[in-house]
Amino acid sequence: MKVTKAVFPVAGLGTRFLPATKASPKEMLTVVDKPLIQYAVEEAIEAGIKDLIFVTSTHKRAIEDHFDKNFELEYNLEQKNKLEMLEMVQNILPPDVNCAYVRQKEALGLGHAVLCAKPLVGNEPFAVLLADDLISNSDSGALSQMMKQYYYQKCGVIAVQEVPKKDTGSYGIVKTRADKSIEAIVEKPAPEKAPSTQAVVGRYILTPEIFSLLEQVGKGAGGEIQLTDAIARLIDSQRLIAYPFQGKRYDCGDKLGFLIANFELACKDKALGQSFAEYVSKAMSKQSQSN
Ligand code: G1P
């Protein structure tokens, strides 16, 4: 069955970025010139997704506005003949892509957020994208690569990458068999308990059977309903594979990762890249002379 729906859990408080996130969603923080959520949405659209389902909470209106029409702005740009900008704001979403929003009323974790999307997803396979994980790739996006696997292997797919052993406590960790099927998955294990160093990155293609398992799992790590725990049950009855995608992942849920993403994507930017890189290299050599 075709995957045309993607769930974006965007209800988190973003406390690591306070005060920036006091009144605006963390998913609207910009990397170079685009909000984080737009990177994830573009990756989903490239992979063939047509229905974007955002699981939101209070103070997230800016996300809805960002993907909606802005008549006043468009009128203004048109009057001033700023047609390139007009085209850019009008084409944030292609005309055949729809948005739907559902509220997560309590902060009960990622698993609970995904469960909130159940009435909108229905009985279909779907993708989940966490905007905190920005994945840059010059060829095809991470979700596109996973879709290929999904259609070829006809099973759910979870993106993974190697992490240092000391960091296993920040991720879902998977143990795989030789054919990449997942044998075990644990949420945020301490390094000594981790079954491997293959960490789950925020891209999933799941089958709808996950929903009834999410309803059953109860609270797990951090007192939250964890998607990982439901996946751990799903693999008892279904094959799921771990997919080490091509591309660089930036952890934009963390200040340092967010700054690195801005730095690296600014260096690669067509318009800004060269001047920015020149500025940085001059600034660095000045700094090392003064040290
Ligand atoms: C979530 C998942 C975790 C995964 C991570 C990827 O954790 O629960 O399994 O490894 O995303 O970014 P969070 O970062 O929301 O704590």
Short mmCIF file of C-alpha atoms and ligand atoms in Angstrom, two decimals:
data_model
loop_
_atom_site.label_atom_id
_atom_site.label_comp_id
_atom_site.label_asym_id
_atom_site.label_seq_id
_atom_site.Cartn_x
_atom_site.Cartn_y
_atom_site.Cartn_z
CA MET A 1 0.00 0.00 0.00
CA LYS A 2 1.26 3.50 -0.91
CA VAL A 3 2.54 5.80 1.83
CA THR A 4 0.99 9.24 1.33
CA LYS A 5 0.60 10.49 4.90
CA ALA A 6 3.25 11.85 7.23
CA VAL A 7 2.94 12.73 10.90
CA PHE A 8 4.96 15.59 12.32
CA PRO A 9 4.95 15.61 16.12
CA VAL A 10 5.42 19.33 16.88
CA ALA A 11 3.86 19.68 20.32
CA GLY A 12 7.09 19.79 22.36
CA LEU A 13 7.88 22.79 24.56
CA GLY A 14 11.41 23.35 23.28
CA THR A 15 12.70 24.23 26.75
CA ARG A 16 16.33 23.75 25.65
CA PHE A 17 15.98 26.84 23.48
CA LEU A 18 14.37 29.19 25.99
CA PRO A 19 13.89 32.13 25.86
CA ALA A 20 13.71 31.83 22.03
CA THR A 21 10.89 29.33 22.33
CA LYS A 22 8.86 31.15 24.98
CA ALA A 23 6.25 32.38 22.51
CA SER A 24 7.28 30.74 19.24
CA PRO A 25 7.50 27.04 18.38
CA LYS A 26 10.95 25.44 18.38
CA GLU A 27 10.10 23.98 14.97
CA MET A 28 10.03 27.55 13.62
CA LEU A 29 13.68 28.20 14.58
CA THR A 30 15.49 28.95 11.36
CA VAL A 31 18.47 27.23 9.86
CA VAL A 32 19.90 29.82 7.43
CA ASP A 33 16.58 31.04 5.97
CA LYS A 34 14.03 28.30 6.54
CA PRO A 35 12.31 27.05 9.66
CA LEU A 36 13.24 23.56 10.83
CA ILE A 37 9.76 22.24 10.11
CA GLN A 38 10.00 23.30 6.47
CA TYR A 39 13.11 21.15 5.97
CA ALA A 40 11.20 18.12 7.28
CA VAL A 41 8.11 18.94 5.20
CA GLU A 42 10.19 19.33 2.03
CA GLU A 43 11.85 15.98 2.69
CA ALA A 44 8.40 14.37 3.07
CA ILE A 45 7.05 15.94 -0.11
CA GLU A 46 10.11 14.83 -2.05
CA ALA A 47 9.35 11.29 -0.85
CA GLY A 48 5.80 11.43 -2.28
CA ILE A 49 3.83 12.46 0.81
CA LYS A 50 0.57 14.28 0.07
CA ASP A 51 -1.04 14.64 3.50
CA LEU A 52 0.89 16.40 6.24
CA ILE A 53 -0.49 15.76 9.72
CA PHE A 54 0.86 18.04 12.42
CA VAL A 55 0.39 17.05 16.05
CA THR A 56 0.44 20.42 17.78
CA SER A 57 -0.17 22.05 21.14
CA THR A 58 -0.81 25.60 22.39
CA HIS A 59 1.52 28.34 21.08
CA LYS A 60 2.09 26.50 17.80
CA ARG A 61 -0.06 28.69 15.56
CA ALA A 62 2.98 30.01 13.71
CA ILE A 63 3.37 26.55 12.15
CA GLU A 64 -0.19 26.62 10.79
CA ASP A 65 0.33 30.16 9.50
CA HIS A 66 3.60 29.23 7.85
CA PHE A 67 1.94 26.60 5.67
CA ASP A 68 -1.14 28.70 4.99
CA LYS A 69 -1.81 31.48 2.49
CA ASN A 70 -0.81 34.98 3.60
CA PHE A 71 -3.02 37.29 1.51
CA GLU A 72 -1.64 40.53 2.89
CA LEU A 73 1.99 39.57 2.27
CA GLU A 74 1.24 38.20 -1.19
CA TYR A 75 -0.71 41.35 -2.14
CA ASN A 76 2.15 43.52 -0.92
CA LEU A 77 4.82 41.59 -2.80
CA GLU A 78 2.73 41.69 -5.95
CA GLN A 79 2.17 45.46 -5.69
CA LYS A 80 5.91 45.99 -5.25
CA ASN A 81 6.67 43.70 -8.17
CA LYS A 82 8.76 41.39 -5.95
CA LEU A 83 7.73 38.42 -8.02
CA GLU A 84 10.53 36.07 -7.07
CA MET A 85 9.66 36.44 -3.39
CA LEU A 86 5.98 36.11 -4.20
CA GLU A 87 6.62 32.83 -5.98
CA MET A 88 8.71 31.59 -3.07
CA VAL A 89 6.02 32.22 -0.45
CA GLN A 90 3.29 30.84 -2.69
CA ASN A 91 5.18 27.63 -3.36
CA ILE A 92 6.11 26.56 0.14
CA LEU A 93 3.64 23.72 -0.44
CA PRO A 94 2.69 22.29 -3.86
CA PRO A 95 -1.04 22.59 -4.65
CA ASP A 96 -1.68 18.84 -4.27
CA VAL A 97 -0.36 18.70 -0.69
CA ASN A 98 -2.78 19.09 2.24
CA CYS A 99 -2.23 19.99 5.87
CA ALA A 100 -4.20 18.75 8.86
CA TYR A 101 -3.70 19.64 12.49
CA VAL A 102 -4.57 17.72 15.62
CA ARG A 103 -3.88 18.80 19.19
CA GLN A 104 -1.93 16.76 21.70
CA LYS A 105 -3.66 17.97 24.83
CA GLU A 106 -1.10 16.65 27.32
CA ALA A 107 2.68 16.28 26.97
CA LEU A 108 2.71 12.50 27.35
CA GLY A 109 5.56 11.72 24.95
CA LEU A 110 6.33 10.90 21.32
CA GLY A 111 4.27 7.69 21.31
CA HIS A 112 1.24 9.56 22.59
CA ALA A 113 1.76 12.30 19.98
CA VAL A 114 1.76 9.71 17.18
CA LEU A 115 -1.35 8.10 18.67
CA CYS A 116 -3.13 11.48 18.49
CA ALA A 117 -2.80 11.24 14.69
CA LYS A 118 -4.63 7.90 14.53
CA PRO A 119 -8.03 9.31 13.41
CA LEU A 120 -6.31 11.19 10.56
CA VAL A 121 -4.01 8.37 9.47
CA GLY A 122 -6.62 5.62 9.56
CA ASN A 123 -5.74 2.13 8.46
CA GLU A 124 -2.75 3.02 6.26
CA PRO A 125 1.02 2.88 6.49
CA PHE A 126 2.48 6.31 7.30
CA ALA A 127 5.70 8.17 7.91
CA VAL A 128 6.79 10.01 11.05
CA LEU A 129 9.32 12.82 10.81
CA LEU A 130 10.88 14.61 13.78
CA ALA A 131 11.85 18.11 12.67
CA ASP A 132 14.59 18.29 15.33
CA ASP A 133 16.57 15.90 13.19
CA LEU A 134 17.55 17.88 10.12
CA ILE A 135 19.01 15.59 7.47
CA SER A 136 20.84 17.18 4.59
CA ASN A 137 21.58 15.27 1.44
CA SER A 138 22.64 16.35 -1.97
CA ASP A 139 20.93 13.45 -3.78
CA SER A 140 17.71 11.97 -2.47
CA GLY A 141 16.38 12.77 1.00
CA ALA A 142 16.43 10.28 3.86
CA LEU A 143 12.68 9.57 3.67
CA SER A 144 12.88 8.94 -0.10
CA GLN A 145 15.63 6.42 0.50
CA MET A 146 13.50 4.75 3.18
CA MET A 147 10.45 4.67 0.89
CA LYS A 148 12.47 2.69 -1.65
CA GLN A 149 13.24 0.17 1.07
CA TYR A 150 9.60 0.10 2.16
CA TYR A 151 8.34 -0.71 -1.34
CA TYR A 152 11.13 -3.18 -2.02
CA GLN A 153 11.08 -5.02 1.31
CA LYS A 154 7.36 -4.50 1.99
CA CYS A 155 7.84 -3.74 5.69
CA GLY A 156 8.24 -0.84 8.10
CA VAL A 157 11.53 1.07 8.04
CA ILE A 158 13.32 3.01 10.77
CA ALA A 159 16.26 5.32 10.09
CA VAL A 160 19.40 4.61 12.11
CA GLN A 161 22.94 5.86 12.42
CA GLU A 162 25.97 4.90 14.48
CA VAL A 163 26.52 6.96 17.64
CA PRO A 164 29.35 6.94 20.20
CA LYS A 165 28.67 4.41 22.96
CA LYS A 166 28.57 7.15 25.60
CA ASP A 167 25.55 8.71 23.81
CA THR A 168 23.18 5.71 23.73
CA GLY A 169 21.14 7.24 26.58
CA SER A 170 19.87 9.94 24.21
CA TYR A 171 18.36 7.63 21.58
CA GLY A 172 16.30 4.61 20.78
CA ILE A 173 18.88 1.87 20.19
CA VAL A 174 18.32 -1.11 17.89
CA LYS A 175 19.84 -4.54 17.60
CA THR A 176 19.59 -5.96 14.09
CA ARG A 177 20.01 -9.32 12.38
CA ALA A 178 22.23 -9.82 9.31
CA ASP A 179 19.32 -8.90 6.98
CA LYS A 180 18.88 -5.56 8.87
CA SER A 181 15.58 -6.67 10.43
CA ILE A 182 15.20 -5.37 13.96
CA GLU A 183 15.61 -7.98 16.67
CA ALA A 184 15.37 -5.61 19.63
CA ILE A 185 14.81 -1.90 20.27
CA VAL A 186 15.23 -0.07 23.58
CA GLU A 187 14.53 3.58 24.43
CA LYS A 188 17.51 5.52 25.80
CA PRO A 189 19.51 2.68 27.40
CA ALA A 190 22.60 3.49 29.49
CA PRO A 191 25.80 2.63 27.55
CA GLU A 192 26.40 -0.54 29.60
CA LYS A 193 22.89 -1.78 28.81
CA ALA A 194 22.72 -0.74 25.14
CA PRO A 195 22.32 -3.68 22.73
CA SER A 196 24.41 -1.83 20.09
CA THR A 197 25.43 1.68 19.03
CA GLN A 198 22.89 1.91 16.20
CA ALA A 199 20.64 4.82 17.12
CA VAL A 200 17.18 5.65 15.84
CA VAL A 201 17.05 8.97 13.99
CA GLY A 202 13.71 10.77 13.69
CA ARG A 203 12.38 9.13 10.50
CA TYR A 204 10.02 6.17 10.58
CA ILE A 205 7.74 4.36 8.11
CA LEU A 206 5.22 2.43 10.16
CA THR A 207 2.21 0.23 9.59
CA PRO A 208 -1.13 1.13 11.25
CA GLU A 209 -0.84 -1.85 13.66
CA ILE A 210 1.38 0.47 15.72
CA PHE A 211 -1.68 2.37 16.96
CA SER A 212 -3.25 -0.43 19.01
CA LEU A 213 0.17 -1.14 20.52
CA LEU A 214 0.58 2.55 21.42
CA GLU A 215 -2.77 2.32 23.19
CA GLN A 216 -1.45 -0.56 25.28
CA VAL A 217 2.16 0.27 26.14
CA GLY A 218 1.76 2.65 29.09
CA LYS A 219 4.50 4.93 30.34
CA GLY A 220 8.12 4.04 29.64
CA ALA A 221 11.44 5.90 29.79
CA GLY A 222 11.11 9.40 31.30
CA GLY A 223 7.53 8.60 32.38
CA GLU A 224 6.34 9.09 28.78
CA ILE A 225 4.48 6.92 26.26
CA GLN A 226 7.33 5.92 23.97
CA LEU A 227 7.06 5.12 20.28
CA THR A 228 10.07 2.84 20.76
CA ASP A 229 8.15 0.65 23.25
CA ALA A 230 5.30 0.12 20.78
CA ILE A 231 7.83 -0.70 18.03
CA ALA A 232 9.42 -3.23 20.40
CA ARG A 233 6.05 -5.01 20.50
CA LEU A 234 5.37 -4.59 16.80
CA ILE A 235 8.48 -6.58 15.90
CA ASP A 236 6.96 -9.63 17.64
CA SER A 237 4.41 -9.86 14.83
CA GLN A 238 5.95 -7.94 11.89
CA ARG A 239 9.27 -7.54 10.18
CA LEU A 240 10.75 -4.04 10.49
CA ILE A 241 14.11 -3.00 9.17
CA ALA A 242 16.69 -0.50 10.42
CA TYR A 243 18.02 1.61 7.57
CA PRO A 244 21.35 3.44 7.75
CA PHE A 245 20.46 6.30 5.39
CA GLN A 246 22.90 8.37 3.33
CA GLY A 247 23.16 11.97 4.45
CA LYS A 248 24.25 14.11 7.34
CA ARG A 249 21.99 14.42 10.33
CA TYR A 250 22.08 17.51 12.52
CA ASP A 251 20.63 17.28 16.01
CA CYS A 252 18.74 20.56 16.02
CA GLY A 253 17.05 19.68 19.31
CA ASP A 254 20.33 20.71 20.90
CA LYS A 255 21.93 24.20 20.79
CA LEU A 256 25.32 23.01 19.57
CA GLY A 257 23.79 20.78 16.87
CA PHE A 258 21.55 23.66 15.80
CA LEU A 259 24.52 26.05 15.51
CA ILE A 260 26.52 23.46 13.55
CA ALA A 261 23.57 23.01 11.15
CA ASN A 262 23.41 26.77 10.62
CA PHE A 263 27.14 26.97 10.06
CA GLU A 264 27.38 24.05 7.63
CA LEU A 265 24.26 24.86 5.65
CA ALA A 266 25.27 28.53 5.44
CA CYS A 267 28.66 27.45 4.03
CA LYS A 268 26.83 25.36 1.39
CA ASP A 269 24.27 28.06 0.56
CA LYS A 270 24.46 29.17 -3.09
CA ALA A 271 23.98 32.88 -2.39
CA LEU A 272 25.70 33.22 0.98
CA GLY A 273 28.15 30.35 1.12
CA GLN A 274 31.29 31.93 -0.25
CA SER A 275 31.10 35.24 1.65
CA PHE A 276 30.10 33.47 4.85
CA ALA A 277 32.96 30.95 4.62
CA GLU A 278 35.43 33.78 3.90
CA TYR A 279 34.16 35.74 6.89
CA VAL A 280 34.40 32.72 9.18
CA SER A 281 37.92 31.84 8.09
CA LYS A 282 39.10 35.46 8.65
CA ALA A 283 37.37 35.59 12.02
CA MET A 284 38.94 32.28 13.07
CA SER A 285 42.46 33.33 12.11
CA LYS A 286 42.02 36.66 13.98
CA GLN A 287 40.84 34.72 16.99
CA SER A 288 43.81 32.30 16.90
CA GLN A 289 46.25 35.25 16.57
CA SER A 290 44.77 36.92 19.63
CA ASN A 291 44.99 33.70 21.69
C1 G1P B 1 13.10 10.54 20.08
C2 G1P B 1 12.90 9.03 20.17
C3 G1P B 1 14.24 8.30 20.14
C4 G1P B 1 15.02 8.72 18.90
C5 G1P B 1 15.16 10.24 18.84
C6 G1P B 1 15.79 10.67 17.52
O1 G1P B 1 13.75 10.96 21.26
O2 G1P B 1 12.18 8.73 21.35
O3 G1P B 1 14.03 6.92 20.14
O4 G1P B 1 16.29 8.11 18.92
O5 G1P B 1 13.88 10.89 18.93
O6 G1P B 1 15.99 12.04 17.48
P1 G1P B 1 13.82 12.52 21.69
O7 G1P B 1 14.99 13.10 20.96
O8 G1P B 1 12.53 13.15 21.30
O9 G1P B 1 14.04 12.50 23.18
#
